[in-house]
Backbone as JSON Lines, residues from 0, in Angstrom:
{"i":0,"aa":"X","n":[-206.6,-83.69,173.3],"ca":[-205.32,-82.96,173.26],"c":[-205.08,-82.11,174.37]}
{"i":1,"aa":"X","n":[-204.32,-81.89,174.97],"ca":[-204.14,-80.61,175.71],"c":[-202.98,-79.01,175.12]}
{"i":2,"aa":"X","n":[-203.59,-78.42,175.3],"ca":[-202.91,-76.85,174.31],"c":[-202.6,-75.65,175.38]}
{"i":3,"aa":"X","n":[-201.22,-75.64,175.47],"ca":[-200.87,-74.7,176.0],"c":[-200.96,-72.98,175.4]}
{"i":4,"aa":"X","n":[-201.76,-72.28,175.79],"ca":[-201.53,-71.16,174.85],"c":[-200.67,-70.04,175.72]}
{"i":5,"aa":"X","n":[-199.69,-69.44,174.73],"ca":[-198.58,-68.27,175.64],"c":[-199.25,-66.88,174.71]}
{"i":6,"aa":"X","n":[-199.37,-65.49,175.81],"ca":[-200.03,-64.36,174.91],"c":[-198.73,-63.58,175.74]}
{"i":7,"aa":"X","n":[-197.77,-62.4,174.88],"ca":[-197.01,-62.02,175.84],"c":[-196.58,-60.38,174.59]}
{"i":8,"aa":"X","n":[-197.96,-60.27,173.54],"ca":[-197.76,-59.34,172.6],"c":[-198.48,-57.96,173.18]}
{"i":9,"aa":"X","n":[-198.04,-57.65,174.14],"ca":[-198.39,-56.15,174.97],"c":[-198.03,-56.32,176.44]}
{"i":10,"aa":"X","n":[-198.21,-55.05,176.83],"ca":[-197.47,-55.35,178.61],"c":[-198.29,-56.33,178.9]}
{"i":11,"aa":"X","n":[-199.05,-56.99,179.05],"ca":[-199.61,-57.94,179.39],"c":[-198.77,-59.02,179.4]}
{"i":12,"aa":"X","n":[-198.88,-60.48,180.06],"ca":[-198.29,-61.65,180.23],"c":[-199.0,-62.93,180.48]}
{"i":13,"aa":"X","n":[-200.33,-63.68,179.48],"ca":[-200.83,-64.52,180.32],"c":[-200.93,-65.83,179.75]}
{"i":14,"aa":"X","n":[-200.64,-66.78,180.07],"ca":[-200.88,-68.73,179.76],"c":[-202.15,-68.95,180.11]}
{"i":15,"aa":"X","n":[-202.47,-70.13,179.54],"ca":[-203.65,-71.29,179.68],"c":[-203.47,-72.23,179.02]}
{"i":16,"aa":"X","n":[-204.11,-73.65,180.33],"ca":[-203.71,-74.43,179.73],"c":[-205.46,-75.11,179.63]}
{"i":17,"aa":"X","n":[-205.69,-75.3,177.87],"ca":[-207.27,-76.16,177.58],"c":[-207.14,-77.47,177.31]}
{"i":18,"aa":"X","n":[-208.45,-78.44,177.16],"ca":[-208.41,-79.29,176.92],"c":[-210.07,-79.8,176.4]}
{"i":19,"aa":"X","n":[-209.88,-80.54,175.62],"ca":[-211.03,-80.87,174.97],"c":[-212.38,-79.49,175.1]}
{"i":20,"aa":"X","n":[-211.97,-78.38,174.78],"ca":[-212.72,-77.14,174.37],"c":[-213.02,-76.84,176.33]}
{"i":21,"aa":"X","n":[-212.1,-77.47,177.02],"ca":[-212.46,-76.58,178.69],"c":[-211.28,-76.14,179.24]}
{"i":22,"aa":"X","n":[-211.31,-75.15,180.11],"ca":[-210.18,-74.01,180.52],"c":[-209.71,-75.47,181.37]}
{"i":23,"aa":"X","n":[-208.21,-75.39,181.65],"ca":[-208.24,-76.09,182.74],"c":[-207.39,-75.27,183.73]}
{"i":24,"aa":"X","n":[-206.54,-74.39,183.45],"ca":[-205.58,-73.36,184.41],"c":[-205.84,-71.96,183.32]}
{"i":25,"aa":"X","n":[-205.33,-70.78,184.0],"ca":[-204.92,-69.71,183.44],"c":[-203.91,-68.64,184.09]}
{"i":26,"aa":"X","n":[-203.51,-67.72,184.01],"ca":[-202.75,-66.71,184.38],"c":[-202.55,-65.63,183.57]}
{"i":27,"aa":"X","n":[-202.86,-64.54,184.31],"ca":[-202.79,-63.04,183.64],"c":[-201.96,-62.24,184.07]}
{"i":28,"aa":"X","n":[-200.96,-61.62,183.92],"ca":[-200.55,-60.64,184.78],"c":[-200.22,-59.2,183.96]}
{"i":29,"aa":"X","n":[-199.75,-58.04,184.52],"ca":[-199.29,-57.14,183.36],"c":[-198.34,-56.43,184.37]}
{"i":30,"aa":"X","n":[-196.79,-56.95,183.15],"ca":[-196.31,-56.86,183.53],"c":[-194.89,-55.97,183.01]}
{"i":31,"aa":"X","n":[-195.57,-55.03,182.36],"ca":[-194.83,-53.88,181.17],"c":[-193.66,-55.14,180.56]}
{"i":32,"aa":"X","n":[-192.67,-54.43,180.66],"ca":[-191.17,-55.26,179.96],"c":[-190.98,-56.41,180.3]}
{"i":33,"aa":"X","n":[-191.65,-56.92,181.35],"ca":[-190.86,-58.16,182.25],"c":[-191.17,-59.65,181.37]}
{"i":34,"aa":"X","n":[-191.65,-59.84,180.48],"ca":[-192.22,-61.02,179.79],"c":[-190.97,-61.64,179.89]}
{"i":35,"aa":"X","n":[-189.66,-61.57,179.74],"ca":[-188.82,-62.38,179.97],"c":[-188.37,-63.1,180.8]}
{"i":36,"aa":"X","n":[-188.78,-62.51,182.11],"ca":[-188.54,-63.09,183.64],"c":[-189.65,-63.95,183.97]}
{"i":37,"aa":"X","n":[-190.79,-63.46,183.79],"ca":[-192.34,-64.18,184.33],"c":[-193.09,-64.92,183.61]}
{"i":38,"aa":"X","n":[-192.44,-65.21,182.31],"ca":[-193.04,-66.22,181.43],"c":[-193.13,-67.54,181.81]}
{"i":39,"aa":"X","n":[-192.08,-68.04,181.86],"ca":[-191.48,-69.76,181.74],"c":[-191.88,-69.9,183.33]}
{"i":40,"aa":"X","n":[-192.05,-68.84,184.71],"ca":[-192.64,-69.01,185.75],"c":[-194.05,-69.55,185.77]}
{"i":41,"aa":"X","n":[-194.71,-68.48,184.97],"ca":[-196.09,-68.88,185.02],"c":[-196.55,-70.04,184.55]}
{"i":42,"aa":"X","n":[-195.86,-70.57,183.51],"ca":[-196.28,-71.77,182.72],"c":[-196.06,-72.94,183.46]}
{"i":43,"aa":"X","n":[-194.84,-72.85,184.27],"ca":[-194.53,-73.91,185.56],"c":[-195.31,-74.14,186.63]}
{"i":44,"aa":"X","n":[-196.11,-73.23,187.08],"ca":[-196.96,-73.33,187.95],"c":[-198.28,-73.57,187.04]}
{"i":45,"aa":"X","n":[-198.27,-73.85,186.28],"ca":[-199.64,-74.3,185.93],"c":[-199.34,-76.03,186.05]}
{"i":46,"aa":"X","n":[-200.89,-76.14,186.14],"ca":[-200.75,-77.98,186.39],"c":[-199.83,-78.48,185.39]}
{"i":47,"aa":"X","n":[-199.11,-79.61,186.21],"ca":[-198.32,-80.82,185.43],"c":[-196.98,-79.74,184.95]}
{"i":48,"aa":"X","n":[-196.51,-78.54,185.47],"ca":[-195.62,-78.03,185.0],"c":[-196.14,-76.85,183.31]}
{"i":49,"aa":"X","n":[-197.48,-77.35,183.13],"ca":[-197.65,-76.55,181.83],"c":[-197.64,-77.65,180.41]}
{"i":50,"aa":"X","n":[-197.48,-78.79,180.98],"ca":[-196.8,-79.36,179.59],"c":[-198.0,-79.95,178.78]}
{"i":51,"aa":"X","n":[-198.46,-79.6,177.46],"ca":[-198.86,-79.99,176.87],"c":[-198.61,-80.3,175.28]}
{"i":52,"aa":"X","n":[-199.34,-81.08,174.49],"ca":[-199.85,-81.88,173.46],"c":[-199.26,-80.71,172.39]}
{"i":53,"aa":"X","n":[-199.51,-79.78,172.34],"ca":[-199.63,-78.56,171.46],"c":[-199.47,-77.19,171.86]}
{"i":54,"aa":"X","n":[-198.61,-76.6,171.43],"ca":[-198.39,-75.71,171.86],"c":[-198.86,-73.74,170.67]}
{"i":55,"aa":"X","n":[-199.6,-73.22,171.41],"ca":[-200.02,-71.98,170.25],"c":[-199.65,-70.74,171.01]}
{"i":56,"aa":"X","n":[-199.38,-69.9,170.26],"ca":[-198.56,-68.68,170.71],"c":[-198.74,-67.27,170.02]}
{"i":57,"aa":"X","n":[-199.35,-66.2,170.54],"ca":[-199.57,-65.18,169.76],"c":[-198.12,-64.44,168.76]}
{"i":58,"aa":"X","n":[-198.31,-64.07,167.6],"ca":[-197.55,-63.78,167.19],"c":[-197.48,-62.62,166.58]}
{"i":59,"aa":"X","n":[-198.28,-61.86,167.22],"ca":[-198.53,-60.1,167.12],"c":[-200.11,-60.15,166.32]}
{"i":60,"aa":"X","n":[-199.39,-58.49,166.04],"ca":[-198.64,-57.62,166.34],"c":[-199.17,-57.16,167.46]}
{"i":61,"aa":"X","n":[-197.92,-56.14,167.91],"ca":[-197.77,-56.04,169.45],"c":[-196.28,-55.49,169.3]}
{"i":62,"aa":"X","n":[-196.22,-55.82,170.65],"ca":[-194.72,-55.38,171.2],"c":[-193.36,-56.18,170.49]}
{"i":63,"aa":"X","n":[-192.7,-55.96,169.56],"ca":[-191.67,-56.34,169.25],"c":[-190.8,-57.31,170.28]}
{"i":64,"aa":"X","n":[-190.45,-57.3,171.06],"ca":[-189.61,-57.88,172.04],"c":[-190.77,-59.47,173.27]}
{"i":65,"aa":"X","n":[-192.27,-58.54,173.65],"ca":[-192.75,-59.34,173.82],"c":[-192.89,-60.69,172.89]}
{"i":66,"aa":"X","n":[-193.19,-60.37,171.63],"ca":[-194.04,-61.03,170.91],"c":[-193.03,-62.42,170.6]}
{"i":67,"aa":"X","n":[-191.41,-61.69,170.62],"ca":[-190.46,-63.0,170.37],"c":[-190.4,-63.24,171.47]}
{"i":68,"aa":"X","n":[-190.29,-63.05,172.59],"ca":[-190.16,-63.79,173.6],"c":[-191.31,-65.07,173.87]}
{"i":69,"aa":"X","n":[-192.12,-64.6,173.5],"ca":[-193.12,-65.55,173.46],"c":[-192.78,-66.68,172.81]}
{"i":70,"aa":"X","n":[-192.64,-66.68,171.56],"ca":[-192.57,-67.66,170.16],"c":[-190.83,-68.17,170.2]}
{"i":71,"aa":"X","n":[-190.03,-67.46,171.08],"ca":[-189.21,-68.21,171.44],"c":[-189.12,-69.11,172.83]}
{"i":72,"aa":"X","n":[-190.28,-68.87,173.8],"ca":[-190.2,-69.96,174.28],"c":[-191.51,-71.19,174.13]}
{"i":73,"aa":"X","n":[-192.03,-70.72,173.29],"ca":[-193.18,-71.86,172.52],"c":[-192.45,-72.46,171.88]}
{"i":74,"aa":"X","n":[-191.19,-72.27,171.06],"ca":[-190.35,-72.96,170.14],"c":[-189.66,-73.55,171.08]}
{"i":75,"aa":"X","n":[-188.95,-73.57,172.08],"ca":[-187.95,-74.39,172.97],"c":[-189.05,-75.09,173.4]}
{"i":76,"aa":"X","n":[-190.34,-74.74,174.41],"ca":[-190.78,-75.85,175.19],"c":[-191.22,-76.59,173.98]}
{"i":77,"aa":"X","n":[-192.05,-76.81,172.8],"ca":[-192.23,-77.4,171.7],"c":[-191.17,-78.93,171.42]}
{"i":78,"aa":"X","n":[-189.82,-77.94,171.07],"ca":[-188.98,-78.85,171.17],"c":[-188.7,-79.86,172.35]}
{"i":79,"aa":"X","n":[-188.56,-79.24,173.45],"ca":[-188.5,-80.37,174.32],"c":[-189.46,-81.31,174.8]}
{"i":80,"aa":"X","n":[-191.26,-80.67,174.71],"ca":[-192.16,-81.63,174.55],"c":[-192.27,-82.27,173.39]}
{"i":81,"aa":"X","n":[-191.34,-82.33,172.58],"ca":[-191.72,-83.33,171.33],"c":[-193.31,-82.48,170.9]}
{"i":82,"aa":"X","n":[-193.73,-81.81,171.29],"ca":[-195.09,-81.09,171.05],"c":[-195.38,-80.13,169.92]}
{"i":83,"aa":"X","n":[-196.28,-80.49,169.02],"ca":[-196.79,-79.41,167.69],"c":[-196.71,-77.71,167.98]}
{"i":84,"aa":"X","n":[-196.86,-76.61,167.49],"ca":[-196.55,-75.51,167.46],"c":[-197.25,-75.14,166.66]}
{"i":85,"aa":"X","n":[-198.34,-74.08,166.45],"ca":[-198.74,-72.64,165.54],"c":[-198.99,-71.9,166.51]}
{"i":86,"aa":"X","n":[-199.25,-71.22,165.68],"ca":[-199.23,-69.52,166.11],"c":[-200.38,-68.71,165.69]}
{"i":87,"aa":"X","n":[-201.39,-67.76,166.57],"ca":[-202.45,-67.21,166.2],"c":[-202.31,-65.53,166.39]}
{"i":88,"aa":"X","n":[-203.18,-64.65,165.73],"ca":[-202.6,-63.04,165.81],"c":[-203.11,-62.27,167.32]}
{"i":89,"aa":"X","n":[-202.68,-61.25,167.89],"ca":[-203.5,-61.24,168.71],"c":[-204.9,-59.94,168.21]}
{"i":90,"aa":"X","n":[-205.45,-59.85,167.11],"ca":[-206.26,-59.0,166.68],"c":[-207.66,-59.99,166.53]}
{"i":91,"aa":"X","n":[-207.54,-60.99,166.08],"ca":[-208.95,-61.76,166.41],"c":[-209.12,-62.33,167.91]}
{"i":92,"aa":"X","n":[-207.83,-62.28,168.8],"ca":[-208.16,-62.65,170.22],"c":[-208.67,-62.12,170.44]}
{"i":93,"aa":"X","n":[-208.42,-60.52,171.12],"ca":[-209.02,-59.55,171.5],"c":[-210.69,-58.87,171.0]}
{"i":94,"aa":"X","n":[-210.6,-58.94,169.46],"ca":[-212.22,-59.31,169.15],"c":[-212.67,-60.67,169.55]}
{"i":95,"aa":"X","n":[-212.39,-61.35,169.69],"ca":[-213.42,-62.4,170.43],"c":[-213.38,-62.22,171.74]}
{"i":96,"aa":"X","n":[-212.8,-61.37,173.01],"ca":[-213.16,-61.32,173.52],"c":[-213.88,-59.92,173.47]}
{"i":97,"aa":"X","n":[-214.16,-59.49,172.51],"ca":[-214.92,-58.09,172.93],"c":[-216.4,-58.62,172.42]}
{"i":98,"aa":"X","n":[-216.84,-59.54,171.61],"ca":[-217.83,-60.27,171.27],"c":[-218.54,-60.8,172.09]}
{"i":99,"aa":"X","n":[-217.61,-61.67,172.7],"ca":[-217.89,-62.43,174.02],"c":[-218.39,-61.6,174.95]}
{"i":100,"aa":"X","n":[-218.11,-60.71,175.64],"ca":[-218.58,-59.74,176.81],"c":[-219.53,-58.58,176.31]}
{"i":101,"aa":"X","n":[-219.67,-58.23,174.82],"ca":[-220.83,-57.58,174.67],"c":[-221.52,-57.59,173.33]}
{"i":102,"aa":"X","n":[-222.7,-58.15,173.16],"ca":[-223.16,-58.51,171.52],"c":[-223.27,-57.44,170.75]}
{"i":103,"aa":"X","n":[-222.66,-57.3,169.73],"ca":[-222.35,-56.91,168.34],"c":[-222.14,-57.53,167.3]}
{"i":104,"aa":"X","n":[-222.27,-56.58,166.14],"ca":[-222.2,-57.61,164.89],"c":[-220.57,-56.61,164.55]}
{"i":105,"aa":"X","n":[-219.99,-55.85,164.84],"ca":[-218.75,-54.97,164.25],"c":[-217.95,-55.07,165.44]}
{"i":106,"aa":"X","n":[-216.52,-54.94,165.1],"ca":[-215.8,-54.41,166.08],"c":[-214.63,-54.23,165.08]}
{"i":107,"aa":"X","n":[-214.02,-53.11,165.72],"ca":[-212.92,-52.78,165.54],"c":[-211.58,-52.79,166.15]}
{"i":108,"aa":"X","n":[-210.39,-53.42,166.34],"ca":[-209.18,-53.98,167.29],"c":[-207.94,-53.02,167.08]}
{"i":109,"aa":"X","n":[-208.05,-51.76,167.97],"ca":[-207.4,-50.73,168.09],"c":[-206.16,-50.86,168.91]}
{"i":110,"aa":"X","n":[-205.0,-51.32,168.5],"ca":[-203.69,-52.24,169.52],"c":[-202.46,-50.62,169.69]}
{"i":111,"aa":"X","n":[-201.99,-50.42,170.43],"ca":[-200.77,-49.73,170.32],"c":[-199.68,-50.1,169.07]}
{"i":112,"aa":"X","n":[-199.08,-49.35,168.68],"ca":[-198.17,-49.66,167.2],"c":[-197.16,-49.47,167.24]}
{"i":113,"aa":"X","n":[-196.65,-47.93,168.49],"ca":[-195.76,-47.54,168.47],"c":[-195.13,-46.51,167.03]}
{"i":114,"aa":"X","n":[-194.2,-45.95,167.55],"ca":[-194.38,-44.65,166.78],"c":[-195.55,-43.67,166.59]}
{"i":115,"aa":"X","n":[-196.01,-43.29,167.93],"ca":[-197.66,-42.66,167.21],"c":[-198.53,-43.15,166.41]}
{"i":116,"aa":"X","n":[-198.42,-44.4,166.04],"ca":[-199.69,-45.65,164.8],"c":[-200.15,-46.16,165.9]}
{"i":117,"aa":"X","n":[-201.24,-47.06,165.31],"ca":[-201.6,-47.65,166.28],"c":[-202.33,-48.88,164.7]}
{"i":118,"aa":"X","n":[-202.42,-50.26,165.8],"ca":[-202.96,-51.59,164.35],"c":[-203.83,-51.2,164.59]}
{"i":119,"aa":"X","n":[-204.5,-51.59,163.25],"ca":[-206.14,-51.6,163.33],"c":[-206.88,-52.7,162.53]}
{"i":120,"aa":"X","n":[-207.85,-53.36,162.84],"ca":[-208.56,-54.28,161.99],"c":[-210.04,-54.41,162.2]}
{"i":121,"aa":"X","n":[-210.55,-54.9,161.52],"ca":[-212.17,-54.64,162.2],"c":[-212.43,-56.06,161.56]}
{"i":122,"aa":"X","n":[-213.4,-56.74,161.92],"ca":[-214.33,-58.22,162.11],"c":[-215.51,-58.21,162.54]}
{"i":123,"aa":"X","n":[-216.08,-59.11,161.82],"ca":[-217.73,-59.92,162.05],"c":[-217.53,-60.37,163.35]}
{"i":124,"aa":"X","n":[-218.51,-60.83,163.8],"ca":[-219.03,-61.37,164.79],"c":[-218.55,-62.72,164.43]}
{"i":125,"aa":"X","n":[-218.36,-63.33,163.71],"ca":[-217.7,-64.79,163.15],"c":[-216.44,-64.56,163.39]}
{"i":126,"aa":"X","n":[-215.88,-63.09,163.45],"ca":[-214.39,-63.19,163.34],"c":[-213.64,-63.18,162.2]}
{"i":127,"aa":"X","n":[-214.77,-63.61,161.27],"ca":[-214.15,-62.95,159.99],"c":[-213.78,-61.42,159.9]}
{"i":128,"aa":"X","n":[-212.85,-61.23,158.81],"ca":[-211.81,-59.74,158.89],"c":[-212.9,-59.19,157.8]}
{"i":129,"aa":"X","n":[-213.3,-58.37,158.49],"ca":[-214.3,-57.21,157.7],"c":[-213.39,-55.73,156.88]}
{"i":130,"aa":"X","n":[-211.93,-55.87,156.89],"ca":[-210.8,-55.0,156.14],"c":[-209.23,-55.68,157.25]}
{"i":131,"aa":"X","n":[-208.42,-55.26,156.07],"ca":[-206.93,-55.4,156.55],"c":[-206.93,-55.01,158.05]}
{"i":132,"aa":"X","n":[-205.5,-55.68,158.2],"ca":[-204.71,-55.08,159.13],"c":[-203.67,-53.86,158.63]}
{"i":133,"aa":"X","n":[-203.88,-52.79,159.57],"ca":[-203.55,-51.57,159.31],"c":[-202.27,-50.96,160.38]}
{"i":134,"aa":"X","n":[-201.57,-50.12,159.98],"ca":[-200.86,-49.14,161.15],"c":[-201.28,-47.78,160.44]}
{"i":135,"aa":"X","n":[-201.65,-47.03,161.57],"ca":[-202.02,-45.36,161.08],"c":[-202.18,-44.85,162.33]}
{"i":136,"aa":"X","n":[-201.72,-43.55,161.64],"ca":[-201.95,-42.35,162.58],"c":[-203.19,-42.32,163.18]}
{"i":137,"aa":"X","n":[-203.52,-42.49,164.61],"ca":[-204.95,-41.92,165.59],"c":[-205.37,-41.61,164.28]}
{"i":138,"aa":"X","n":[-206.07,-40.34,164.22],"ca":[-206.92,-39.0,163.2],"c":[-207.26,-40.45,161.76]}
{"i":139,"aa":"X","n":[-206.3,-41.05,161.26],"ca":[-206.62,-42.02,160.04],"c":[-207.17,-43.12,161.01]}
{"i":140,"aa":"X","n":[-207.2,-43.61,162.05],"ca":[-208.01,-44.38,162.34],"c":[-209.01,-44.12,162.45]}
{"i":141,"aa":"X","n":[-209.48,-43.24,163.39],"ca":[-210.87,-42.62,163.67],"c":[-211.7,-42.55,162.65]}
{"i":142,"aa":"X","n":[-211.13,-42.12,161.31],"ca":[-212.31,-42.31,160.15],"c":[-211.9,-43.2,159.58]}
{"i":143,"aa":"X","n":[-211.37,-44.42,159.87],"ca":[-211.6,-45.81,159.46],"c":[-212.72,-46.51,160.17]}
{"i":144,"aa":"X","n":[-212.5,-45.86,161.71],"ca":[-213.43,-46.52,162.58],"c":[-214.72,-46.98,162.16]}
{"i":145,"aa":"X","n":[-215.36,-45.97,161.63],"ca":[-216.95,-45.66,160.72],"c":[-218.14,-46.34,161.32]}
{"i":146,"aa":"X","n":[-218.06,-45.64,162.81],"ca":[-218.71,-45.89,163.94],"c":[-218.76,-47.38,164.46]}
{"i":147,"aa":"X","n":[-218.2,-47.9,164.04],"ca":[-217.63,-49.49,164.79],"c":[-217.33,-49.5,166.41]}
{"i":148,"aa":"X","n":[-217.39,-50.31,167.34],"ca":[-216.94,-50.13,168.56],"c":[-215.35,-50.51,167.9]}
{"i":149,"aa":"X","n":[-214.73,-49.86,169.3],"ca":[-213.08,-50.05,169.47],"c":[-213.28,-50.65,170.44]}
{"i":150,"aa":"X","n":[-211.69,-51.22,170.52],"ca":[-211.55,-52.49,171.39],"c":[-210.09,-52.7,171.49]}
{"i":151,"aa":"X","n":[-209.26,-52.72,172.39],"ca":[-208.32,-52.87,172.71],"c":[-207.48,-51.63,173.52]}
{"i":152,"aa":"X","n":[-205.77,-52.37,173.64],"ca":[-205.34,-51.02,174.08],"c":[-204.74,-50.0,173.82]}
{"i":153,"aa":"X","n":[-205.08,-49.68,172.52],"ca":[-205.05,-48.36,171.78],"c":[-205.78,-47.38,171.71]}
{"i":154,"aa":"X","n":[-207.1,-47.74,171.81],"ca":[-208.14,-46.87,172.05],"c":[-208.28,-45.77,172.86]}
{"i":155,"aa":"X","n":[-207.47,-45.52,173.64],"ca":[-206.86,-43.9,174.46],"c":[-206.47,-42.75,173.21]}
{"i":156,"aa":"X","n":[-205.92,-43.49,172.18],"ca":[-205.25,-42.15,171.2],"c":[-206.47,-41.91,170.26]}
{"i":157,"aa":"X","n":[-207.49,-42.51,170.06],"ca":[-209.39,-42.2,169.7],"c":[-209.45,-41.11,170.29]}
{"i":158,"aa":"X","n":[-209.88,-42.26,171.87],"ca":[-210.09,-41.25,172.9],"c":[-209.99,-40.31,172.82]}
{"i":159,"aa":"X","n":[-208.78,-39.62,172.74],"ca":[-208.29,-38.34,172.88],"c":[-208.55,-37.11,171.51]}
{"i":160,"aa":"X","n":[-209.02,-38.03,170.88],"ca":[-209.62,-36.83,169.37],"c":[-211.09,-37.13,169.47]}
{"i":161,"aa":"X","n":[-211.72,-37.81,169.97],"ca":[-213.16,-37.86,169.79],"c":[-213.46,-39.03,171.36]}
{"i":162,"aa":"X","n":[-214.11,-37.97,172.22],"ca":[-214.26,-38.64,173.78],"c":[-216.03,-39.37,173.06]}
{"i":163,"aa":"X","n":[-216.88,-39.48,172.47],"ca":[-218.12,-40.24,172.24],"c":[-218.0,-41.31,171.47]}
{"i":164,"aa":"X","n":[-217.16,-42.01,171.13],"ca":[-216.94,-42.89,170.28],"c":[-217.47,-44.08,171.32]}
{"i":165,"aa":"X","n":[-217.75,-44.83,170.98],"ca":[-217.89,-46.52,172.12],"c":[-216.66,-47.07,172.01]}
{"i":166,"aa":"X","n":[-216.0,-47.13,172.99],"ca":[-214.96,-47.81,172.91],"c":[-214.71,-48.63,174.41]}
{"i":167,"aa":"X","n":[-213.34,-49.55,173.96],"ca":[-213.51,-50.77,175.61],"c":[-211.78,-51.09,175.5]}
{"i":168,"aa":"X","n":[-210.97,-50.47,176.41],"ca":[-209.39,-50.64,176.72],"c":[-209.7,-51.69,177.43]}
{"i":169,"aa":"X","n":[-208.53,-53.13,176.08],"ca":[-208.77,-53.9,176.62],"c":[-207.33,-54.94,176.5]}
{"i":170,"aa":"X","n":[-206.69,-55.64,177.41],"ca":[-205.15,-56.23,176.82],"c":[-205.66,-57.47,176.19]}
{"i":171,"aa":"X","n":[-204.84,-58.01,175.99],"ca":[-205.19,-59.42,175.36],"c":[-204.99,-60.36,176.54]}
{"i":172,"aa":"X","n":[-205.68,-61.76,176.26],"ca":[-205.65,-62.66,177.91],"c":[-205.47,-63.63,176.75]}
{"i":173,"aa":"X","n":[-204.41,-64.86,177.16],"ca":[-204.14,-65.88,177.15],"c":[-205.35,-67.24,177.0]}
{"i":174,"aa":"X","n":[-206.69,-66.87,177.99],"ca":[-207.62,-67.63,178.31],"c":[-208.89,-67.36,177.03]}
{"i":175,"aa":"X","n":[-208.52,-66.27,176.09],"ca":[-209.36,-65.92,175.09],"c":[-209.23,-67.1,173.68]}
{"i":176,"aa":"X","n":[-208.47,-67.33,174.17],"ca":[-207.73,-68.6,172.42],"c":[-209.05,-69.47,172.79]}
{"i":177,"aa":"X","n":[-209.43,-70.14,173.82],"ca":[-210.68,-71.15,173.9],"c":[-211.86,-70.4,173.06]}
{"i":178,"aa":"X","n":[-211.8,-69.25,172.66],"ca":[-213.04,-68.71,171.82],"c":[-212.4,-68.28,170.42]}
{"i":179,"aa":"X","n":[-210.93,-68.91,170.18],"ca":[-210.78,-68.85,168.6],"c":[-211.31,-70.12,167.7]}
{"i":180,"aa":"X","n":[-211.88,-70.24,166.36],"ca":[-212.27,-71.04,165.77],"c":[-210.83,-71.77,165.51]}
{"i":181,"aa":"X","n":[-210.99,-73.11,165.24],"ca":[-209.67,-73.71,164.85],"c":[-208.56,-72.83,163.72]}
{"i":182,"aa":"X","n":[-209.26,-72.63,162.66],"ca":[-208.39,-71.98,161.51],"c":[-207.88,-71.01,161.63]}
{"i":183,"aa":"X","n":[-207.79,-70.39,163.0],"ca":[-207.3,-69.04,163.84],"c":[-206.3,-69.59,164.42]}
{"i":184,"aa":"X","n":[-205.97,-70.77,164.56],"ca":[-205.01,-70.93,165.32],"c":[-204.03,-71.98,164.88]}
{"i":185,"aa":"X","n":[-203.78,-71.52,163.39],"ca":[-202.84,-72.65,162.32],"c":[-201.86,-71.65,162.07]}
{"i":186,"aa":"X","n":[-201.31,-70.32,162.89],"ca":[-200.79,-69.72,161.6],"c":[-199.04,-70.47,161.95]}
{"i":187,"aa":"X","n":[-198.01,-69.96,161.09],"ca":[-196.79,-70.32,161.67],"c":[-196.35,-69.84,162.53]}
{"i":188,"aa":"X","n":[-195.52,-70.04,163.52],"ca":[-195.16,-69.7,164.97],"c":[-194.11,-68.51,164.49]}
{"i":189,"aa":"X","n":[-194.02,-67.49,163.88],"ca":[-193.26,-66.68,163.73],"c":[-194.16,-64.96,163.73]}
{"i":190,"aa":"X","n":[-193.2,-64.07,164.08],"ca":[-193.68,-62.74,164.7],"c":[-194.26,-61.84,163.01]}
{"i":191,"aa":"X","n":[-195.5,-61.58,163.86],"ca":[-196.66,-60.62,162.8],"c":[-196.09,-58.8,163.23]}
{"i":192,"aa":"X","n":[-195.07,-58.27,162.31],"ca":[-194.49,-57.22,163.07],"c":[-195.97,-56.05,162.49]}
{"i":193,"aa":"X","n":[-196.55,-56.22,161.87],"ca":[-197.67,-55.19,161.03],"c":[-197.38,-53.79,161.09]}
{"i":194,"aa":"X","n":[-196.07,-53.69,160.9],"ca":[-195.63,-52.43,159.81],"c":[-194.2,-52.65,159.35]}
{"i":195,"aa":"X","n":[-193.49,-51.45,158.8],"ca":[-192.18,-51.8,157.88],"c":[-191.36,-51.72,158.99]}
{"i":196,"aa":"X","n":[-189.99,-52.0,159.01],"ca":[-188.91,-51.97,159.6],"c":[-189.05,-50.59,159.76]}
{"i":197,"aa":"X","n":[-188.07,-50.14,160.58],"ca":[-187.5,-48.81,161.04],"c":[-186.31,-48.59,159.96]}
{"i":198,"aa":"X","n":[-185.41,-49.58,160.1],"ca":[-184.21,-50.0,159.44],"c":[-184.08,-50.82,158.13]}
{"i":199,"aa":"X","n":[-183.31,-50.36,157.22],"ca":[-183.58,-50.76,155.85],"c":[-182.36,-51.1,155.32]}
{"i":200,"aa":"X","n":[-182.07,-52.03,154.46],"ca":[-180.59,-51.87,154.28],"c":[-180.13,-51.5,153.28]}
{"i":201,"aa":"X","n":[-179.25,-50.83,153.16],"ca":[-178.69,-49.89,152.49],"c":[-178.41,-50.36,150.86]}
{"i":202,"aa":"X","n":[-179.07,-49.58,150.07],"ca":[-178.83,-50.23,148.44],"c":[-177.14,-49.19,147.93]}
{"i":203,"aa":"X","n":[-176.58,-50.67,146.98],"ca":[-175.24,-50.34,146.61],"c":[-175.54,-49.73,145.66]}
{"i":204,"aa":"X","n":[-174.31,-48.87,145.87],"ca":[-174.39,-47.36,144.85],"c":[-173.58,-47.94,143.88]}
């Protein structure tokens, strides 16, 4: 089965085409806020226009707009191609790449979260979670790090508080989905926002 991977949860935009555990093609660009303009052309540039039997898409947490662009594209393509569709989370994706690049037993993924907070979750080497996903102020995240190696695009917030910690700045990459176990690529293709919405419905008096 050929699988198209879509990742748009941060300033990066990336796609990958996988088949039988092998990478067929990939593309990764830092586009800032340009996901809507760049994503479909990137897919079209893949072999056979990126057409696949299955599509998996990053559901977040991350950029509100980026996540929604990726999911909308995945849903549209799945409908047009009669393909299966499922989701995965950006947090174990980054952890998987971190473990692949440097052997360690414990990683805390730290991602930009908005409103001066970061999304954070710790993982063991088999990608099982060692903590719940939380949205924290940097000082609280630093305390929760508990000596773990920190990986992600939110580590700069922790480095500003303590420049001695072990950290690696990284953006998610669709190609890293090849490292995910199958059970981590079966989420519903719906956004994972990671924090409560700022706007709340008014309560009738």
